[in-house]
PDB file of C-alpha atoms and ligand atoms in Angstrom:
ATOM      1  CA  ALA U  26       0.000   0.000   0.000  1.00 41.00           C
ATOM      2  CA  LYS U  27       2.892   2.349   0.814  1.00 45.00           C
ATOM      3  CA  SER U  28       4.431   2.346  -2.628  1.00 49.00           C
ATOM      4  CA  GLY U  29       1.020   2.623  -4.212  1.00 49.00           C
ATOM      5  CA  GLY U  30       0.869   6.314  -3.303  1.00 52.00           C
ATOM      6  CA  ARG U  31      -2.244   8.175  -2.295  1.00 55.00           C
ATOM      7  CA  GLY U  32      -4.542   6.305  -4.636  1.00 54.00           C
ATOM      8  CA  ALA U  33      -3.876   3.002  -2.876  1.00 55.00           C
ATOM      9  CA  PHE U  34      -5.656   4.225   0.227  1.00 55.00           C
ATOM     10  CA  ARG U  35      -8.901   3.962  -1.629  1.00 58.00           C
ATOM     11  CA  PHE U  36      -8.683   0.255  -1.023  1.00 58.00           C
ATOM     12  CA  PHE U  37      -8.695   0.690   2.714  1.00 59.00           C
ATOM     13  CA  GLU U  38     -12.336   1.502   2.952  1.00 67.00           C
ATOM     14  CA  PRO U  39     -13.946   0.402   6.184  1.00 70.00           C
ATOM     15  CA  GLN U  40     -15.900  -2.419   4.528  1.00 79.00           C
ATOM     16  CA  LEU U  41     -12.860  -3.940   2.900  1.00 78.00           C
ATOM     17  CA  ASP U  42     -10.966  -3.605   6.145  1.00 82.00           C
ATOM     18  CA  GLU U  43     -13.716  -5.507   7.923  1.00 84.00           C
ATOM     19  CA  LEU U  44     -13.674  -8.159   5.261  1.00 84.00           C
ATOM     20  CA  MET U  45      -9.926  -8.628   5.578  1.00 87.00           C
ATOM     21  CA  HIS U  46     -10.264  -8.754   9.316  1.00 87.00           C
ATOM     22  CA  ALA U  47     -12.917 -11.461   9.032  1.00 86.00           C
ATOM     23  CA  ARG U  48     -10.702 -13.452   6.683  1.00 88.00           C
ATOM     24  CA  ARG U  49      -7.751 -13.203   9.044  1.00 90.00           C
ATOM     25  CA  ASN U  50      -9.914 -14.404  11.909  1.00 90.00           C
ATOM     26  CA  LEU U  51     -11.244 -17.271   9.865  1.00 90.00           C
ATOM     27  CA  GLU U  52      -7.739 -18.266   8.819  1.00 91.00           C
ATOM     28  CA  ARG U  53      -6.484 -18.106  12.414  1.00 93.00           C
ATOM     29  CA  ASP U  54      -9.471 -20.145  13.660  1.00 94.00           C
ATOM     30  CA  MET U  55      -9.005 -22.672  10.904  1.00 94.00           C
ATOM     31  CA  ARG U  56      -5.367 -23.266  11.735  1.00 94.00           C
ATOM     32  CA  ALA U  57      -6.198 -23.652  15.418  1.00 95.00           C
ATOM     33  CA  ALA U  58      -9.111 -25.951  14.580  1.00 96.00           C
ATOM     34  CA  LEU U  59      -6.853 -28.657  13.195  1.00 95.00           C
ATOM     35  CA  ALA U  60      -4.853 -28.819  16.427  1.00 94.00           C
ATOM     36  CA  GLU U  61      -8.040 -28.563  18.499  1.00 95.00           C
ATOM     37  CA  ARG U  62      -9.635 -31.444  16.592  1.00 96.00           C
ATOM     38  CA  GLN U  63     -12.635 -29.405  15.510  1.00 97.00           C
ATOM     39  CA  PHE U  64     -12.704 -30.919  12.030  1.00 98.00           C
ATOM     40  CA  ALA U  65     -14.668 -34.056  11.312  1.00 97.00           C
ATOM     41  CA  LEU U  66     -15.522 -36.078   8.254  1.00 98.00           C
ATOM     42  CA  HIS U  67     -19.057 -36.946   7.357  1.00 98.00           C
ATOM     43  CA  TYR U  68     -19.719 -39.702   4.863  1.00 98.00           C
ATOM     44  CA  GLN U  69     -22.349 -39.878   2.156  1.00 98.00           C
ATOM     45  CA  PRO U  70     -23.052 -43.228   0.484  1.00 97.00           C
ATOM     46  CA  PHE U  71     -23.094 -43.808  -3.257  1.00 98.00           C
ATOM     47  CA  LEU U  72     -25.092 -46.760  -4.466  1.00 97.00           C
ATOM     48  CA  ASN U  73     -25.389 -49.074  -7.411  1.00 96.00           C
ATOM     49  CA  ALA U  74     -28.293 -47.440  -9.293  1.00 96.00           C
ATOM     50  CA  ALA U  75     -29.713 -50.764 -10.446  1.00 94.00           C
ATOM     51  CA  THR U  76     -29.475 -52.850  -7.282  1.00 94.00           C
ATOM     52  CA  GLY U  77     -29.388 -50.239  -4.527  1.00 93.00           C
ATOM     53  CA  GLU U  78     -26.312 -51.816  -2.992  1.00 94.00           C
ATOM     54  CA  THR U  79     -23.903 -49.479  -1.250  1.00 95.00           C
ATOM     55  CA  CYS U  80     -20.700 -49.096  -3.275  1.00 96.00           C
ATOM     56  CA  GLY U  81     -18.928 -46.739  -0.928  1.00 97.00           C
ATOM     57  CA  PHE U  82     -18.932 -43.390   0.827  1.00 98.00           C
ATOM     58  CA  GLU U  83     -17.648 -39.920  -0.014  1.00 98.00           C
ATOM     59  CA  ALA U  84     -15.814 -38.131   2.794  1.00 98.00           C
ATOM     60  CA  LEU U  85     -17.044 -34.549   3.279  1.00 98.00           C
ATOM     61  CA  LEU U  86     -15.381 -32.109   5.634  1.00 98.00           C
ATOM     62  CA  ARG U  87     -17.254 -30.549   8.542  1.00 97.00           C
ATOM     63  CA  TRP U  88     -15.967 -27.987  11.013  1.00 97.00           C
ATOM     64  CA  HIS U  89     -17.483 -27.869  14.460  1.00 96.00           C
ATOM     65  CA  HIS U  90     -16.647 -24.290  15.364  1.00 93.00           C
ATOM     66  CA  PRO U  91     -16.899 -23.623  19.121  1.00 91.00           C
ATOM     67  CA  GLN U  92     -18.893 -20.394  18.602  1.00 90.00           C
ATOM     68  CA  ARG U  93     -20.367 -20.651  15.128  1.00 89.00           C
ATOM     69  CA  GLY U  94     -21.508 -24.260  15.268  1.00 92.00           C
ATOM     70  CA  MET U  95     -21.217 -26.466  12.205  1.00 93.00           C
ATOM     71  CA  VAL U  96     -19.455 -24.744   9.322  1.00 92.00           C
ATOM     72  CA  LEU U  97     -19.817 -26.242   5.831  1.00 93.00           C
ATOM     73  CA  PRO U  98     -16.870 -26.568   3.444  1.00 96.00           C
ATOM     74  CA  GLY U  99     -18.188 -23.873   1.118  1.00 95.00           C
ATOM     75  CA  GLU U 100     -17.391 -21.362   3.854  1.00 92.00           C
ATOM     76  CA  PHE U 101     -13.786 -22.321   4.527  1.00 95.00           C
ATOM     77  CA  ILE U 102     -12.381 -24.442   1.676  1.00 95.00           C
ATOM     78  CA  PRO U 103     -11.906 -21.448  -0.645  1.00 94.00           C
ATOM     79  CA  LEU U 104      -9.843 -19.639   2.014  1.00 93.00           C
ATOM     80  CA  ALA U 105      -7.987 -22.840   2.881  1.00 95.00           C
ATOM     81  CA  GLU U 106      -7.125 -23.108  -0.820  1.00 94.00           C
ATOM     82  CA  GLU U 107      -5.902 -19.542  -1.102  1.00 92.00           C
ATOM     83  CA  THR U 108      -3.757 -19.680   2.011  1.00 93.00           C
ATOM     84  CA  GLY U 109      -2.291 -23.124   1.405  1.00 93.00           C
ATOM     85  CA  PHE U 110      -3.866 -24.449   4.594  1.00 95.00           C
ATOM     86  CA  ILE U 111      -5.669 -27.024   2.453  1.00 96.00           C
ATOM     87  CA  VAL U 112      -2.381 -28.951   2.223  1.00 95.00           C
ATOM     88  CA  PRO U 113      -2.144 -29.921   5.931  1.00 96.00           C
ATOM     89  CA  LEU U 114      -5.954 -30.085   6.173  1.00 97.00           C
ATOM     90  CA  GLY U 115      -6.104 -32.321   3.114  1.00 97.00           C
ATOM     91  CA  GLU U 116      -3.448 -34.564   4.591  1.00 97.00           C
ATOM     92  CA  TRP U 117      -5.592 -34.928   7.707  1.00 98.00           C
ATOM     93  CA  VAL U 118      -8.599 -35.762   5.504  1.00 98.00           C
ATOM     94  CA  LEU U 119      -6.656 -38.429   3.609  1.00 98.00           C
ATOM     95  CA  ARG U 120      -5.304 -40.059   6.751  1.00 98.00           C
ATOM     96  CA  THR U 121      -8.605 -39.922   8.630  1.00 98.00           C
ATOM     97  CA  ALA U 122     -10.740 -41.177   5.750  1.00 98.00           C
ATOM     98  CA  CYS U 123      -8.383 -44.090   5.002  1.00 98.00           C
ATOM     99  CA  ALA U 124      -8.184 -45.071   8.676  1.00 98.00           C
ATOM    100  CA  GLU U 125     -11.983 -44.976   9.003  1.00 97.00           C
ATOM    101  CA  ALA U 126     -12.661 -46.874   5.783  1.00 97.00           C
ATOM    102  CA  ALA U 127     -10.132 -49.558   6.727  1.00 97.00           C
ATOM    103  CA  LYS U 128     -12.651 -50.636   9.412  1.00 95.00           C
ATOM    104  CA  TRP U 129     -15.475 -51.117   6.894  1.00 95.00           C
ATOM    105  CA  PRO U 130     -16.239 -54.310   4.956  1.00 94.00           C
ATOM    106  CA  ALA U 131     -13.756 -54.753   2.124  1.00 93.00           C
ATOM    107  CA  HIS U 132     -16.248 -54.042  -0.668  1.00 91.00           C
ATOM    108  CA  ALA U 133     -16.901 -50.489   0.552  1.00 95.00           C
ATOM    109  CA  LYS U 134     -14.965 -47.785  -1.267  1.00 97.00           C
ATOM    110  CA  ILE U 135     -13.946 -44.431   0.136  1.00 98.00           C
ATOM    111  CA  ALA U 136     -14.078 -41.336  -2.078  1.00 98.00           C
ATOM    112  CA  ILE U 137     -11.860 -38.421  -1.071  1.00 98.00           C
ATOM    113  CA  ASN U 138     -11.920 -34.910  -2.522  1.00 98.00           C
ATOM    114  CA  LEU U 139      -8.605 -33.373  -3.567  1.00 96.00           C
ATOM    115  CA  SER U 140      -8.139 -29.691  -4.219  1.00 93.00           C
ATOM    116  CA  PRO U 141      -5.922 -28.108  -6.885  1.00 90.00           C
ATOM    117  CA  ALA U 142      -3.526 -26.749  -4.233  1.00 90.00           C
ATOM    118  CA  GLN U 143      -2.924 -30.292  -2.980  1.00 91.00           C
ATOM    119  CA  PHE U 144      -2.064 -31.311  -6.502  1.00 87.00           C
ATOM    120  CA  ARG U 145       0.492 -28.560  -6.809  1.00 86.00           C
ATOM    121  CA  SER U 146       2.179 -29.589  -3.561  1.00 87.00           C
ATOM    122  CA  GLU U 147       5.054 -32.026  -3.821  1.00 87.00           C
ATOM    123  CA  GLU U 148       3.711 -33.860  -0.826  1.00 90.00           C
ATOM    124  CA  LEU U 149       0.600 -35.324  -2.399  1.00 94.00           C
ATOM    125  CA  VAL U 150       1.975 -38.671  -3.537  1.00 96.00           C
ATOM    126  CA  PRO U 151       4.040 -39.305  -0.366  1.00 96.00           C
ATOM    127  CA  VAL U 152       1.028 -38.347   1.784  1.00 97.00           C
ATOM    128  CA  ILE U 153      -1.172 -40.853  -0.016  1.00 97.00           C
ATOM    129  CA  VAL U 154       1.503 -43.521   0.234  1.00 97.00           C
ATOM    130  CA  GLY U 155       1.657 -42.761   3.965  1.00 97.00           C
ATOM    131  CA  ALA U 156      -2.126 -42.901   4.405  1.00 97.00           C
ATOM    132  CA  LEU U 157      -2.230 -46.253   2.585  1.00 97.00           C
ATOM    133  CA  ALA U 158       0.563 -47.662   4.716  1.00 97.00           C
ATOM    134  CA  SER U 159      -0.679 -46.477   8.100  1.00 97.00           C
ATOM    135  CA  SER U 160      -4.293 -47.553   7.493  1.00 98.00           C
ATOM    136  CA  GLY U 161      -3.490 -50.783   5.682  1.00 97.00           C
ATOM    137  CA  ILE U 162      -6.415 -50.176   3.320  1.00 98.00           C
ATOM    138  CA  ALA U 163      -6.295 -51.752  -0.143  1.00 98.00           C
ATOM    139  CA  PRO U 164      -5.519 -49.010  -2.704  1.00 98.00           C
ATOM    140  CA  HIS U 165      -8.291 -50.065  -5.106  1.00 97.00           C
ATOM    141  CA  ARG U 166     -10.857 -49.073  -2.453  1.00 98.00           C
ATOM    142  CA  ILE U 167      -9.775 -45.459  -2.700  1.00 98.00           C
ATOM    143  CA  GLU U 168     -11.259 -43.028  -5.195  1.00 98.00           C
ATOM    144  CA  LEU U 169      -9.677 -39.611  -5.413  1.00 97.00           C
ATOM    145  CA  GLU U 170     -12.093 -36.983  -6.684  1.00 96.00           C
ATOM    146  CA  VAL U 171     -10.639 -34.130  -8.701  1.00 93.00           C
ATOM    147  CA  THR U 172     -12.296 -31.375 -10.694  1.00 90.00           C
ATOM    148  CA  GLU U 173     -11.355 -30.049 -14.071  1.00 86.00           C
ATOM    149  CA  THR U 174      -9.755 -27.021 -12.377  1.00 84.00           C
ATOM    150  CA  VAL U 175      -6.996 -29.320 -11.136  1.00 81.00           C
ATOM    151  CA  ILE U 176      -6.009 -30.218 -14.652  1.00 73.00           C
ATOM    152  CA  MET U 177      -6.255 -26.739 -16.070  1.00 74.00           C
ATOM    153  CA  HIS U 178      -3.395 -25.473 -13.942  1.00 68.00           C
ATOM    154  CA  ASP U 179      -0.518 -27.365 -15.460  1.00 69.00           C
ATOM    155  CA  SER U 180      -1.648 -30.355 -17.375  1.00 75.00           C
ATOM    156  CA  GLU U 181       1.689 -32.026 -17.851  1.00 82.00           C
ATOM    157  CA  ALA U 182       2.669 -31.968 -14.179  1.00 83.00           C
ATOM    158  CA  VAL U 183      -0.828 -33.030 -13.170  1.00 85.00           C
ATOM    159  CA  PHE U 184      -0.825 -35.797 -15.724  1.00 85.00           C
ATOM    160  CA  ALA U 185       2.388 -37.142 -14.178  1.00 88.00           C
ATOM    161  CA  VAL U 186       0.888 -37.070 -10.679  1.00 90.00           C
ATOM    162  CA  LEU U 187      -2.307 -38.779 -11.861  1.00 90.00           C
ATOM    163  CA  ALA U 188      -0.177 -41.476 -13.480  1.00 90.00           C
ATOM    164  CA  GLN U 189       1.774 -41.999 -10.237  1.00 93.00           C
ATOM    165  CA  LEU U 190      -1.455 -42.257  -8.275  1.00 94.00           C
ATOM    166  CA  ARG U 191      -2.891 -44.838 -10.636  1.00 92.00           C
ATOM    167  CA  GLU U 192       0.369 -46.714 -10.387  1.00 94.00           C
ATOM    168  CA  LEU U 193      -0.313 -46.993  -6.663  1.00 96.00           C
ATOM    169  CA  GLY U 194      -3.597 -48.671  -7.539  1.00 96.00           C
ATOM    170  CA  VAL U 195      -5.978 -45.936  -6.393  1.00 97.00           C
ATOM    171  CA  ARG U 196      -8.846 -44.856  -8.625  1.00 96.00           C
ATOM    172  CA  ILE U 197      -9.385 -41.346  -9.955  1.00 95.00           C
ATOM    173  CA  ALA U 198     -12.796 -39.749 -10.426  1.00 95.00           C
ATOM    174  CA  LEU U 199     -13.587 -36.566 -12.351  1.00 92.00           C
ATOM    175  CA  ASP U 200     -15.908 -34.584 -10.071  1.00 93.00           C
ATOM    176  CA  ASP U 201     -18.611 -32.107 -11.133  1.00 90.00           C
ATOM    177  CA  PHE U 202     -18.520 -33.379 -14.691  1.00 87.00           C
ATOM    178  CA  GLY U 203     -20.288 -31.187 -17.209  1.00 80.00           C
ATOM    179  CA  THR U 204     -19.712 -27.881 -15.430  1.00 79.00           C
ATOM    180  CA  GLY U 205     -16.342 -27.013 -16.958  1.00 71.00           C
ATOM    181  CA  TYR U 206     -15.224 -25.720 -20.319  1.00 66.00           C
ATOM    182  CA  SER U 207     -13.864 -28.656 -22.201  1.00 59.00           C
ATOM    183  CA  SER U 208     -15.023 -31.609 -20.201  1.00 65.00           C
ATOM    184  CA  LEU U 209     -15.341 -33.884 -23.177  1.00 73.00           C
ATOM    185  CA  SER U 210     -11.742 -33.628 -24.280  1.00 75.00           C
ATOM    186  CA  PHE U 211     -10.516 -33.810 -20.684  1.00 74.00           C
ATOM    187  CA  LEU U 212     -12.292 -37.072 -20.250  1.00 77.00           C
ATOM    188  CA  GLN U 213     -10.507 -38.532 -23.216  1.00 77.00           C
ATOM    189  CA  ARG U 214      -7.089 -37.215 -22.394  1.00 78.00           C
ATOM    190  CA  PHE U 215      -6.807 -38.025 -18.715  1.00 80.00           C
ATOM    191  CA  PRO U 216      -6.891 -41.468 -17.217  1.00 79.00           C
ATOM    192  CA  PHE U 217     -10.040 -41.209 -15.096  1.00 89.00           C
ATOM    193  CA  ASP U 218     -11.775 -44.313 -13.846  1.00 93.00           C
ATOM    194  CA  LYS U 219     -15.017 -42.634 -12.943  1.00 94.00           C
ATOM    195  CA  VAL U 220     -17.091 -39.621 -13.851  1.00 92.00           C
ATOM    196  CA  LYS U 221     -19.359 -37.881 -11.371  1.00 94.00           C
ATOM    197  CA  ILE U 222     -22.176 -36.177 -13.203  1.00 91.00           C
ATOM    198  CA  ASP U 223     -22.798 -32.806 -11.654  1.00 90.00           C
ATOM    199  CA  ARG U 224     -25.881 -32.126  -9.607  1.00 91.00           C
ATOM    200  CA  SER U 225     -26.946 -29.357 -11.993  1.00 88.00           C
ATOM    201  CA  PHE U 226     -27.872 -31.993 -14.610  1.00 86.00           C
ATOM    202  CA  VAL U 227     -29.674 -34.170 -12.096  1.00 90.00           C
ATOM    203  CA  ASP U 228     -31.586 -31.196 -10.653  1.00 87.00           C
ATOM    204  CA  GLU U 229     -33.306 -30.563 -13.960  1.00 84.00           C
ATOM    205  CA  LEU U 230     -34.427 -34.131 -14.409  1.00 82.00           C
ATOM    206  CA  SER U 231     -38.127 -34.867 -14.333  1.00 76.00           C
ATOM    207  CA  SER U 232     -40.332 -36.767 -16.736  1.00 71.00           C
ATOM    208  CA  ALA U 233     -41.912 -33.495 -17.821  1.00 71.00           C
ATOM    209  CA  ARG U 234     -38.623 -32.180 -19.184  1.00 77.00           C
ATOM    210  CA  ALA U 235     -37.444 -34.061 -22.227  1.00 82.00           C
ATOM    211  CA  GLU U 236     -34.522 -31.751 -22.928  1.00 84.00           C
ATOM    212  CA  ALA U 237     -32.941 -32.202 -19.532  1.00 81.00           C
ATOM    213  CA  ARG U 238     -33.250 -35.897 -19.985  1.00 83.00           C
ATOM    214  CA  HIS U 239     -31.552 -35.766 -23.374  1.00 86.00           C
ATOM    215  CA  LEU U 240     -28.699 -33.792 -21.891  1.00 82.00           C
ATOM    216  CA  ALA U 241     -28.252 -36.263 -19.042  1.00 83.00           C
ATOM    217  CA  ARG U 242     -28.446 -39.105 -21.530  1.00 83.00           C
ATOM    218  CA  ALA U 243     -25.717 -37.575 -23.700  1.00 86.00           C
ATOM    219  CA  VAL U 244     -23.430 -37.083 -20.696  1.00 84.00           C
ATOM    220  CA  VAL U 245     -23.957 -40.617 -19.385  1.00 86.00           C
ATOM    221  CA  ARG U 246     -23.542 -42.189 -22.828  1.00 87.00           C
ATOM    222  CA  PHE U 247     -20.338 -40.326 -23.501  1.00 85.00           C
ATOM    223  CA  ALA U 248     -18.805 -41.422 -20.211  1.00 85.00           C
ATOM    224  CA  VAL U 249     -19.968 -45.006 -20.699  1.00 85.00           C
ATOM    225  CA  SER U 250     -18.634 -45.077 -24.255  1.00 87.00           C
ATOM    226  CA  LEU U 251     -15.187 -44.232 -22.897  1.00 86.00           C
ATOM    227  CA  GLY U 252     -15.466 -47.098 -20.431  1.00 88.00           C
ATOM    228  CA  LYS U 253     -15.878 -44.944 -17.323  1.00 90.00           C
ATOM    229  CA  THR U 254     -18.009 -45.714 -14.321  1.00 90.00           C
ATOM    230  CA  THR U 255     -20.690 -43.053 -13.886  1.00 94.00           C
ATOM    231  CA  THR U 256     -22.109 -41.639 -10.659  1.00 96.00           C
ATOM    232  CA  ALA U 257     -24.945 -39.130 -10.631  1.00 95.00           C
ATOM    233  CA  GLU U 258     -24.664 -36.590  -7.809  1.00 96.00           C
ATOM    234  CA  GLY U 259     -27.465 -34.870  -5.970  1.00 96.00           C
ATOM    235  CA  VAL U 260     -30.214 -37.398  -6.617  1.00 96.00           C
ATOM    236  CA  GLU U 261     -33.163 -36.203  -4.540  1.00 96.00           C
ATOM    237  CA  THR U 262     -36.191 -37.970  -5.991  1.00 95.00           C
ATOM    238  CA  LYS U 263     -37.229 -41.422  -7.105  1.00 94.00           C
ATOM    239  CA  GLU U 264     -38.157 -39.964 -10.471  1.00 92.00           C
ATOM    240  CA  GLN U 265     -34.594 -38.721 -11.003  1.00 93.00           C
ATOM    241  CA  LEU U 266     -33.210 -42.086  -9.990  1.00 95.00           C
ATOM    242  CA  ASP U 267     -35.516 -43.947 -12.370  1.00 93.00           C
ATOM    243  CA  ILE U 268     -34.555 -41.740 -15.301  1.00 90.00           C
ATOM    244  CA  LEU U 269     -30.832 -42.043 -14.554  1.00 92.00           C
ATOM    245  CA  ARG U 270     -31.085 -45.771 -14.238  1.00 93.00           C
ATOM    246  CA  GLU U 271     -32.918 -46.035 -17.559  1.00 90.00           C
ATOM    247  CA  GLU U 272     -30.231 -43.934 -19.202  1.00 88.00           C
ATOM    248  CA  GLY U 273     -27.556 -46.344 -18.025  1.00 90.00           C
ATOM    249  CA  CYS U 274     -26.004 -44.419 -15.156  1.00 93.00           C
ATOM    250  CA  GLY U 275     -24.174 -46.904 -12.942  1.00 95.00           C
ATOM    251  CA  GLU U 276     -24.209 -45.273  -9.523  1.00 97.00           C
ATOM    252  CA  ALA U 277     -26.201 -42.638  -7.678  1.00 97.00           C
ATOM    253  CA  GLN U 278     -25.628 -40.420  -4.672  1.00 98.00           C
ATOM    254  CA  GLY U 279     -27.849 -37.849  -3.006  1.00 98.00           C
ATOM    255  CA  TYR U 280     -30.332 -36.925  -0.327  1.00 98.00           C
ATOM    256  CA  TYR U 281     -32.850 -39.388  -1.790  1.00 97.00           C
ATOM    257  CA  PHE U 282     -30.687 -42.126  -0.264  1.00 96.00           C
ATOM    258  CA  SER U 283     -28.905 -40.378   2.551  1.00 96.00           C
ATOM    259  CA  ARG U 284     -27.413 -37.116   3.712  1.00 97.00           C
ATOM    260  CA  PRO U 285     -23.745 -37.137   4.695  1.00 97.00           C
ATOM    261  CA  MET U 286     -23.495 -38.739   8.154  1.00 97.00           C
ATOM    262  CA  PRO U 287     -20.973 -39.109  10.966  1.00 96.00           C
ATOM    263  CA  ALA U 288     -18.672 -42.128  10.989  1.00 96.00           C
ATOM    264  CA  SER U 289     -20.630 -43.817  13.791  1.00 94.00           C
ATOM    265  CA  ASP U 290     -23.776 -43.881  11.607  1.00 95.00           C
ATOM    266  CA  VAL U 291     -21.827 -45.400   8.722  1.00 95.00           C
ATOM    267  CA  ALA U 292     -20.689 -48.248  10.951  1.00 87.00           C
ATOM    268  CA  ARG U 293     -24.299 -48.829  12.015  1.00 87.00           C
ATOM    269  CA  MET U 294     -25.543 -48.732   8.422  1.00 87.00           C
ATOM    270  CA  LEU U 295     -22.908 -51.220   7.263  1.00 86.00           C
ATOM    271  CA  ARG U 296     -23.721 -53.595  10.115  1.00 82.00           C
ATOM    272  CA  ARG U 297     -27.403 -53.412   9.193  1.00 80.00           C
ATOM    273  CA  ASP U 298     -26.562 -54.146   5.537  1.00 75.00           C
ATOM    274  CA  GLU U 299     -24.496 -57.151   6.519  1.00 71.00           C
ATOM    275  CA  ALA U 300     -27.314 -58.536   8.620  1.00 62.00           C
ATOM    276  CA  ILE U 301     -29.604 -58.641   5.574  1.00 54.00           C
TER     277      ILE U 301
HETATM  278  P1  C2E S 421     -18.706 -32.002  -3.909  1.00 90.67           P
HETATM  279  O1  C2E S 421     -17.448 -32.797  -3.883  1.00 90.67           O
HETATM  280  O2  C2E S 421     -19.361 -31.823  -5.225  1.00 90.67           O
HETATM  281  O3  C2E S 421     -19.670 -32.716  -2.850  1.00 90.67           O
HETATM  282  C1  C2E S 421     -21.065 -32.829  -2.985  1.00 90.67           C
HETATM  283  C2  C2E S 421     -21.795 -31.784  -2.191  1.00 90.67           C
HETATM  284  O4  C2E S 421     -23.203 -31.893  -2.452  1.00 90.67           O
HETATM  285  C3  C2E S 421     -21.667 -31.960  -0.682  1.00 90.67           C
HETATM  286  O5  C2E S 421     -21.743 -30.657  -0.093  1.00 90.67           O
HETATM  287  C4  C2E S 421     -22.912 -32.769  -0.326  1.00 90.67           C
HETATM  288  O6  C2E S 421     -23.294 -32.634   1.021  1.00 90.67           O
HETATM  289  C5  C2E S 421     -23.915 -32.136  -1.265  1.00 90.67           C
HETATM  290  N1  C2E S 421     -25.020 -33.045  -1.600  1.00 90.67           N
HETATM  291  C6  C2E S 421     -25.022 -34.384  -1.640  1.00 90.67           C
HETATM  292  N2  C2E S 421     -26.216 -34.874  -2.032  1.00 90.67           N
HETATM  293  C7  C2E S 421     -27.000 -33.814  -2.258  1.00 90.67           C
HETATM  294  C8  C2E S 421     -28.373 -33.662  -2.697  1.00 90.67           C
HETATM  295  O7  C2E S 421     -29.106 -34.618  -2.957  1.00 90.67           O
HETATM  296  N3  C2E S 421     -28.838 -32.390  -2.821  1.00 90.67           N
HETATM  297  C9  C2E S 421     -28.063 -31.295  -2.561  1.00 90.67           C
HETATM  298  N4  C2E S 421     -28.619 -30.094  -2.684  1.00 90.67           N
HETATM  299  N5  C2E S 421     -26.772 -31.411  -2.137  1.00 90.67           N
HETATM  300  C10 C2E S 421     -26.248 -32.645  -1.996  1.00 90.67           C
HETATM  301  P2  C2E S 421     -20.722 -30.219   1.047  1.00 90.67           P
HETATM  302  O8  C2E S 421     -20.492 -31.357   1.994  1.00 90.67           O
HETATM  303  O9  C2E S 421     -21.204 -28.907   1.584  1.00 90.67           O
HETATM  304  O10 C2E S 421     -19.375 -29.994   0.255  1.00 90.67           O
HETATM  305  C11 C2E S 421     -19.256 -28.965  -0.696  1.00 90.67           C
HETATM  306  C12 C2E S 421     -17.968 -29.058  -1.465  1.00 90.67           C
HETATM  307  O11 C2E S 421     -16.847 -28.824  -0.607  1.00 90.67           O
HETATM  308  C13 C2E S 421     -17.715 -30.415  -2.084  1.00 90.67           C
HETATM  309  O12 C2E S 421     -18.456 -30.529  -3.282  1.00 90.67           O
HETATM  310  C14 C2E S 421     -16.220 -30.356  -2.299  1.00 90.67           C
HETATM  311  O13 C2E S 421     -15.920 -29.651  -3.471  1.00 90.67           O
HETATM  312  C15 C2E S 421     -15.756 -29.556  -1.100  1.00 90.67           C
HETATM  313  N6  C2E S 421     -15.233 -30.470  -0.067  1.00 90.67           N
HETATM  314  C16 C2E S 421     -15.893 -31.147   0.894  1.00 90.67           C
HETATM  315  N7  C2E S 421     -15.036 -31.895   1.636  1.00 90.67           N
HETATM  316  C17 C2E S 421     -13.809 -31.697   1.122  1.00 90.67           C
HETATM  317  C18 C2E S 421     -12.493 -32.178   1.441  1.00 90.67           C
HETATM  318  O14 C2E S 421     -12.263 -33.012   2.328  1.00 90.67           O
HETATM  319  N8  C2E S 421     -11.446 -31.708   0.671  1.00 90.67           N
HETATM  320  C19 C2E S 421     -11.648 -30.833  -0.368  1.00 90.67           C
HETATM  321  N9  C2E S 421     -10.572 -30.424  -1.061  1.00 90.67           N
HETATM  322  N10 C2E S 421     -12.861 -30.369  -0.690  1.00 90.67           N
HETATM  323  C20 C2E S 421     -13.933 -30.794   0.044  1.00 90.67           C
HETATM  324 CA1   CA S 422     -16.811 -34.690  -4.591  1.00 90.67          CA
HETATM  325 CA1   CA S 423     -19.318 -33.061  -7.058  1.00 90.67          CA
HETATM  326 CA1   CA S 424     -19.087 -29.503  -6.326  1.00 90.67          CA
END
């Protein structure tokens, strides 16, 4: 601000100052939260769309803030990304999710979200190797979810990391498919195992809307034609599920089946499934 001369002071309007203050507080709280064990993972099942069997669970971050109560990732992940805090936080997520999933029956997969900043850090592969080793979980049970943004940063470096990860035996899913710019070519170029069809496509689905259905059909068919597993996100109604199933979508996830739940509920759900 100093070298910016007089004009720069325009930026220090009270509102902006407040905003920066709030961000600093959030960042400070976030860093403390990891040490204070205020973060938790909730798990949302994804199911085989045809049979209804549970295929696995996606780990979703939750922050139990002592004053603010439960804070959702949308409120802190962007700042964690910008400040680099996502790297240690993401390491905690990887270790915690693998350790939890190692207790589940061996057919249950664990899906873990990775952010672009984690991909840029040199630590990603060693951290995953460490999480695999300390949990003892079989690598093929792990699905790492990445968005197109990850690849846009530096495709060659990212390609190399994706190749190393697949070498380890973990699976890679393209998250939020259909929301980006050049999703179709990305799908062909990068070695994804699975495609998660974004909620925005599923939202529109109802028998009254032929166009939405055609769009969903095109997306599913394209993914299937490339040999990818498909998961539809954000399924909230039976009607949406029926349409997706008819269009050949392999897996489904959403409030229609279950909201994300604490680890203790997952254990209970899996026990109940086994009893059947
Ligand atoms: P995402 O990976 O696309 O996760 C799906 C989001 O949709 C989750 O929101 C989930 O709770 C919500 N959802 C699931 N089913 C339904 C449904 O039927 N209807 C509606 N309306 N929503 C549904 P959540 O948990 O708030 O997470 C938001 C985003 O934060 C995630 O989007 C992901 O990008 C990010 N995130 C969450 N956990 C992590 C993490 O551990 N690491 C990283 N890097 N990002 C994370
Ligand atoms: Ca995801
Ligand atoms: Ca998603
Ligand atoms: Ca998303």
